[in-house]
PDB file of C-alpha atoms in Angstrom:
ATOM      1  CA  MET R 536      -7.050 -53.260 -33.813  1.00 50.00           C
ATOM      2  CA  SER R 537      -6.412 -56.391 -35.861  1.00 60.00           C
ATOM      3  CA  GLY R 538      -8.053 -59.573 -34.020  1.00 67.00           C
ATOM      4  CA  LEU R 539      -5.175 -61.089 -34.173  1.00 67.00           C
ATOM      5  CA  ILE R 540      -2.893 -58.237 -32.842  1.00 72.00           C
ATOM      6  CA  THR R 541      -5.250 -57.871 -29.733  1.00 76.00           C
ATOM      7  CA  PRO R 542      -4.113 -61.006 -27.722  1.00 75.00           C
ATOM      8  CA  PHE R 543      -0.419 -60.253 -27.802  1.00 73.00           C
ATOM      9  CA  LEU R 544      -0.575 -56.511 -27.196  1.00 79.00           C
ATOM     10  CA  GLU R 545      -3.362 -57.184 -24.043  1.00 80.00           C
ATOM     11  CA  ARG R 546      -0.230 -59.006 -23.153  1.00 86.00           C
ATOM     12  CA  TRP R 547       2.466 -57.372 -24.343  1.00 88.00           C
ATOM     13  CA  ARG R 548       4.649 -57.279 -21.031  1.00 92.00           C
ATOM     14  CA  LEU R 549       4.725 -61.197 -21.596  1.00 94.00           C
ATOM     15  CA  THR R 550       5.039 -61.026 -25.679  1.00 94.00           C
ATOM     16  CA  ALA R 551       8.052 -58.756 -24.830  1.00 95.00           C
ATOM     17  CA  PHE R 552       9.604 -61.077 -22.015  1.00 97.00           C
ATOM     18  CA  VAL R 553      10.060 -64.144 -24.415  1.00 96.00           C
ATOM     19  CA  SER R 554      10.550 -62.418 -26.707  1.00 95.00           C
ATOM     20  CA  SER R 555      13.942 -60.964 -25.338  1.00 97.00           C
ATOM     21  CA  LEU R 556      14.608 -64.355 -24.101  1.00 97.00           C
ATOM     22  CA  LEU R 557      14.096 -65.927 -27.071  1.00 96.00           C
ATOM     23  CA  MET R 558      16.493 -63.001 -29.339  1.00 95.00           C
ATOM     24  CA  LEU R 559      19.066 -63.830 -25.895  1.00 96.00           C
ATOM     25  CA  ALA R 560      18.096 -68.226 -26.669  1.00 95.00           C
ATOM     26  CA  ILE R 561      19.533 -67.295 -30.303  1.00 93.00           C
ATOM     27  CA  ALA R 562      22.728 -65.467 -29.417  1.00 91.00           C
ATOM     28  CA  HIS R 563      23.522 -67.759 -27.120  1.00 88.00           C
ATOM     29  CA  ALA R 564      22.828 -71.032 -29.867  1.00 91.00           C
ATOM     30  CA  PHE R 565      24.925 -69.139 -32.713  1.00 85.00           C
ATOM     31  CA  GLU R 566      27.939 -68.630 -29.877  1.00 84.00           C
ATOM     32  CA  THR R 567      27.823 -72.456 -28.188  1.00 85.00           C
ATOM     33  CA  PHE R 568      26.503 -74.535 -31.332  1.00 86.00           C
ATOM     34  CA  GLY R 569      27.880 -72.566 -34.188  1.00 81.00           C
ATOM     35  CA  GLY R 570      31.328 -71.459 -32.644  1.00 80.00           C
ATOM     36  CA  LEU R 571      30.945 -67.612 -33.325  1.00 80.00           C
ATOM     37  CA  ALA R 572      32.422 -65.843 -30.912  1.00 80.00           C
ATOM     38  CA  PRO R 573      30.270 -62.765 -29.809  1.00 81.00           C
ATOM     39  CA  CYS R 574      32.155 -59.255 -31.434  1.00 84.00           C
ATOM     40  CA  THR R 575      31.525 -56.045 -28.573  1.00 84.00           C
ATOM     41  CA  LEU R 576      28.568 -54.879 -30.719  1.00 86.00           C
ATOM     42  CA  CYS R 577      27.412 -58.233 -30.695  1.00 86.00           C
ATOM     43  CA  LEU R 578      27.517 -58.225 -26.704  1.00 86.00           C
ATOM     44  CA  ARG R 579      26.251 -55.055 -26.261  1.00 89.00           C
ATOM     45  CA  ALA R 580      22.978 -56.319 -28.082  1.00 93.00           C
ATOM     46  CA  ARG R 581      22.615 -58.679 -25.598  1.00 93.00           C
ATOM     47  CA  GLU R 582      22.936 -56.449 -22.746  1.00 94.00           C
ATOM     48  CA  VAL R 583      19.855 -54.424 -24.321  1.00 96.00           C
ATOM     49  CA  TYR R 584      17.689 -57.803 -24.334  1.00 97.00           C
ATOM     50  CA  TRP R 585      18.721 -58.259 -21.199  1.00 97.00           C
ATOM     51  CA  VAL R 586      17.610 -54.840 -20.086  1.00 97.00           C
ATOM     52  CA  ALA R 587      13.946 -55.529 -21.753  1.00 97.00           C
ATOM     53  CA  ALA R 588      13.319 -58.693 -20.413  1.00 97.00           C
ATOM     54  CA  ALA R 589      14.210 -57.328 -17.026  1.00 97.00           C
ATOM     55  CA  VAL R 590      11.388 -54.762 -17.575  1.00 97.00           C
ATOM     56  CA  ALA R 591       9.020 -56.910 -19.286  1.00 97.00           C
ATOM     57  CA  LEU R 592       8.986 -59.367 -15.799  1.00 97.00           C
ATOM     58  CA  ALA R 593       9.043 -55.892 -13.451  1.00 94.00           C
ATOM     59  CA  GLY R 594       6.134 -55.185 -15.593  1.00 93.00           C
ATOM     60  CA  MET R 595       4.296 -58.382 -15.933  1.00 92.00           C
ATOM     61  CA  LEU R 596       4.740 -58.353 -11.490  1.00 93.00           C
ATOM     62  CA  VAL R 597       3.354 -54.270 -11.570  1.00 91.00           C
ATOM     63  CA  VAL R 598       0.625 -54.419 -12.734  1.00 87.00           C
ATOM     64  CA  ARG R 599      -0.368 -57.093 -10.870  1.00 85.00           C
ATOM     65  CA  THR R 600      -0.629 -55.202  -7.911  1.00 86.00           C
ATOM     66  CA  ALA R 601      -3.367 -53.150  -7.013  1.00 87.00           C
ATOM     67  CA  ASN R 602      -3.458 -49.947  -8.815  1.00 87.00           C
ATOM     68  CA  GLY R 603      -1.161 -51.594 -10.806  1.00 80.00           C
ATOM     69  CA  ALA R 604      -2.698 -51.520 -13.873  1.00 81.00           C
ATOM     70  CA  ARG R 605      -2.370 -47.939 -14.190  1.00 86.00           C
ATOM     71  CA  PHE R 606       1.549 -49.011 -15.090  1.00 89.00           C
ATOM     72  CA  LYS R 607       0.848 -50.942 -18.579  1.00 89.00           C
ATOM     73  CA  VAL R 608       1.637 -47.481 -20.810  1.00 90.00           C
ATOM     74  CA  VAL R 609       4.638 -46.483 -18.683  1.00 92.00           C
ATOM     75  CA  PHE R 610       6.312 -50.196 -19.196  1.00 94.00           C
ATOM     76  CA  ASP R 611       5.252 -50.652 -22.692  1.00 94.00           C
ATOM     77  CA  ALA R 612       6.117 -47.360 -23.732  1.00 95.00           C
ATOM     78  CA  LEU R 613       9.402 -47.467 -21.374  1.00 97.00           C
ATOM     79  CA  LEU R 614       9.581 -51.201 -23.727  1.00 97.00           C
ATOM     80  CA  ALA R 615       9.934 -49.393 -26.539  1.00 97.00           C
ATOM     81  CA  LEU R 616      12.208 -46.528 -25.973  1.00 98.00           C
ATOM     82  CA  ILE R 617      14.739 -49.382 -25.146  1.00 98.00           C
ATOM     83  CA  PHE R 618      13.620 -51.884 -28.126  1.00 97.00           C
ATOM     84  CA  ALA R 619      14.588 -48.212 -30.435  1.00 97.00           C
ATOM     85  CA  ALA R 620      17.722 -47.976 -28.631  1.00 97.00           C
ATOM     86  CA  SER R 621      18.427 -51.818 -29.718  1.00 96.00           C
ATOM     87  CA  VAL R 622      17.599 -50.816 -33.438  1.00 96.00           C
ATOM     88  CA  GLY R 623      19.716 -48.178 -33.519  1.00 95.00           C
ATOM     89  CA  LEU R 624      22.182 -50.373 -32.400  1.00 94.00           C
ATOM     90  CA  ALA R 625      22.061 -52.742 -34.745  1.00 94.00           C
ATOM     91  CA  VAL R 626      21.777 -49.870 -37.266  1.00 93.00           C
ATOM     92  CA  TYR R 627      25.372 -49.168 -35.928  1.00 92.00           C
ATOM     93  CA  HIS R 628      26.503 -52.693 -35.875  1.00 88.00           C
ATOM     94  CA  ALA R 629      25.506 -53.819 -39.881  1.00 90.00           C
ATOM     95  CA  GLY R 630      26.598 -50.512 -40.967  1.00 88.00           C
ATOM     96  CA  ALA R 631      29.472 -51.104 -39.839  1.00 87.00           C
ATOM     97  CA  GLU R 632      30.070 -55.067 -41.199  1.00 83.00           C
ATOM     98  CA  TRP R 633      29.256 -52.691 -44.530  1.00 85.00           C
ATOM     99  CA  LYS R 634      31.261 -50.444 -44.155  1.00 84.00           C
ATOM    100  CA  PHE R 635      29.284 -47.701 -43.965  1.00 82.00           C
ATOM    101  CA  TRP R 636      30.734 -46.392 -41.125  1.00 81.00           C
ATOM    102  CA  PRO R 637      33.932 -46.945 -38.764  1.00 78.00           C
ATOM    103  CA  GLY R 638      33.122 -49.461 -35.603  1.00 78.00           C
ATOM    104  CA  PRO R 639      34.317 -49.289 -32.576  1.00 77.00           C
ATOM    105  CA  THR R 640      37.879 -48.312 -32.036  1.00 77.00           C
ATOM    106  CA  ALA R 641      38.394 -51.095 -29.296  1.00 70.00           C
ATOM    107  CA  CYS R 642      35.965 -53.905 -30.951  1.00 72.00           C
ATOM    108  CA  ALA R 643      37.322 -57.735 -30.072  1.00 44.00           C
ATOM    109  CA  SER R 644      35.510 -59.535 -27.896  1.00 41.00           C
ATOM    110  CA  THR R 645      36.501 -59.957 -24.105  1.00 42.00           C
ATOM    111  CA  GLY R 646      34.491 -62.792 -23.134  1.00 44.00           C
ATOM    112  CA  ALA R 647      36.094 -65.985 -22.376  1.00 45.00           C
ATOM    113  CA  SER R 648      35.427 -67.550 -25.853  1.00 50.00           C
ATOM    114  CA  VAL R 649      39.119 -69.303 -26.646  1.00 53.00           C
ATOM    115  CA  SER R 650      39.173 -72.682 -26.378  1.00 58.00           C
ATOM    116  CA  ALA R 651      42.087 -75.251 -24.862  1.00 60.00           C
ATOM    117  CA  GLY R 652      43.135 -75.578 -28.570  1.00 61.00           C
ATOM    118  CA  ASP R 653      43.173 -71.854 -28.863  1.00 59.00           C
ATOM    119  CA  MET R 654      45.216 -71.466 -25.509  1.00 60.00           C
ATOM    120  CA  ALA R 655      47.678 -74.166 -27.366  1.00 66.00           C
ATOM    121  CA  ALA R 656      48.026 -72.705 -30.829  1.00 62.00           C
ATOM    122  CA  LEU R 657      48.786 -69.333 -29.072  1.00 60.00           C
ATOM    123  CA  LEU R 658      51.602 -71.243 -26.821  1.00 69.00           C
ATOM    124  CA  ASN R 659      52.922 -72.744 -30.711  1.00 67.00           C
ATOM    125  CA  GLY R 660      53.039 -69.092 -31.912  1.00 63.00           C
ATOM    126  CA  ALA R 661      49.845 -68.488 -33.821  1.00 58.00           C
ATOM    127  CA  LYS R 662      47.725 -65.362 -33.541  1.00 55.00           C
ATOM    128  CA  LEU R 663      44.065 -65.805 -32.229  1.00 51.00           C
ATOM    129  CA  LYS R 664      41.793 -63.360 -34.500  1.00 54.00           C
ATOM    130  CA  PRO R 665      39.236 -62.499 -32.132  1.00 61.00           C
ATOM    131  CA  PRO R 666      35.343 -61.444 -33.384  1.00 70.00           C
ATOM    132  CA  ALA R 667      35.226 -58.206 -35.392  1.00 67.00           C
ATOM    133  CA  CYS R 668      32.419 -55.491 -34.984  1.00 67.00           C
ATOM    134  CA  ASP R 669      33.214 -55.014 -39.121  1.00 70.00           C
ATOM    135  CA  GLU R 670      32.820 -58.555 -40.168  1.00 70.00           C
ATOM    136  CA  ALA R 671      29.292 -60.536 -40.260  1.00 68.00           C
ATOM    137  CA  ALA R 672      30.217 -63.911 -38.770  1.00 74.00           C
ATOM    138  CA  TRP R 673      27.006 -64.964 -40.356  1.00 70.00           C
ATOM    139  CA  VAL R 674      24.594 -64.293 -43.491  1.00 67.00           C
ATOM    140  CA  PHE R 675      21.383 -65.322 -44.254  1.00 77.00           C
ATOM    141  CA  LEU R 676      18.924 -64.359 -47.583  1.00 89.00           C
ATOM    142  CA  GLY R 677      21.679 -60.840 -48.010  1.00 76.00           C
ATOM    143  CA  LEU R 678      21.323 -59.774 -43.865  1.00 77.00           C
ATOM    144  CA  SER R 679      23.852 -60.572 -40.883  1.00 84.00           C
ATOM    145  CA  MET R 680      22.865 -60.848 -37.567  1.00 84.00           C
ATOM    146  CA  ALA R 681      22.859 -57.136 -37.055  1.00 82.00           C
ATOM    147  CA  GLY R 682      21.003 -56.820 -39.578  1.00 87.00           C
ATOM    148  CA  TRP R 683      17.890 -59.033 -38.431  1.00 91.00           C
ATOM    149  CA  ASN R 684      18.690 -58.213 -35.043  1.00 94.00           C
ATOM    150  CA  ALA R 685      17.794 -54.703 -36.677  1.00 94.00           C
ATOM    151  CA  LEU R 686      14.840 -55.975 -38.461  1.00 95.00           C
ATOM    152  CA  VAL R 687      13.144 -58.420 -34.982  1.00 95.00           C
ATOM    153  CA  SER R 688      13.784 -55.064 -32.801  1.00 96.00           C
ATOM    154  CA  LEU R 689      12.268 -52.597 -35.352  1.00 97.00           C
ATOM    155  CA  LYS R 690       8.941 -55.797 -35.189  1.00 96.00           C
ATOM    156  CA  LEU R 691       9.094 -55.114 -31.053  1.00 96.00           C
ATOM    157  CA  THR R 692       9.348 -51.582 -31.272  1.00 97.00           C
ATOM    158  CA  ILE R 693       6.310 -51.153 -33.417  1.00 95.00           C
ATOM    159  CA  PHE R 694       4.754 -53.111 -30.927  1.00 93.00           C
ATOM    160  CA  SER R 695       5.593 -51.816 -27.912  1.00 95.00           C
ATOM    161  CA  LEU R 696       4.289 -48.465 -29.076  1.00 95.00           C
ATOM    162  CA  LEU R 697       1.187 -50.048 -30.816  1.00 92.00           C
ATOM    163  CA  ALA R 698       0.468 -51.699 -27.094  1.00 92.00           C
ATOM    164  CA  VAL R 699       0.742 -48.303 -25.991  1.00 93.00           C
ATOM    165  CA  ARG R 700      -2.049 -46.998 -27.621  1.00 92.00           C
ATOM    166  CA  HIS R 701      -4.129 -50.082 -27.145  1.00 87.00           C
ATOM    167  CA  GLU R 702      -3.616 -49.226 -23.352  1.00 85.00           C
ATOM    168  CA  ARG R 703      -4.734 -45.885 -24.055  1.00 85.00           C
ATOM    169  CA  ALA R 704      -7.932 -46.232 -25.550  1.00 80.00           C
ATOM    170  CA  ARG R 705      -9.287 -48.934 -23.157  1.00 75.00           C
ATOM    171  CA  ARG R 706      -8.663 -46.015 -20.671  1.00 69.00           C
TER     172      ARG R 706
END
């Protein structure tokens, strides 16, 4: 194992926890500061990161208990499964944006992202267009947020699997 990767693998649960929180912070920043309301699939992606953060935190606590170190592989493998699910969700979302397949039929945000100005416009007869899962709200270097999420989730999946291999090799 490379000397640069080993420190991340030694503390993979902490790295996964911080990575999950960072992805959530980025998503919330796009919403709060960028004005990009999340669609239904964006909200599901956030849920996956909340689950990953909770599992990573639980893993950090459990492995510090007496005989808890034997559960490192279990938590690393569970994180790999969670991040792999995130890859699948992100690829599905990106594919819907590229019109490779249809997105969910009820693909509108149900969050409270309507401003007072939007409400006033609604009262005056305007129509709000909720965010749609099949339209990329933001693109950078040819990839939407869902595309970037797929790449980040794939990286996290691979590192989780490397952490499993690392822990098994230490036994």
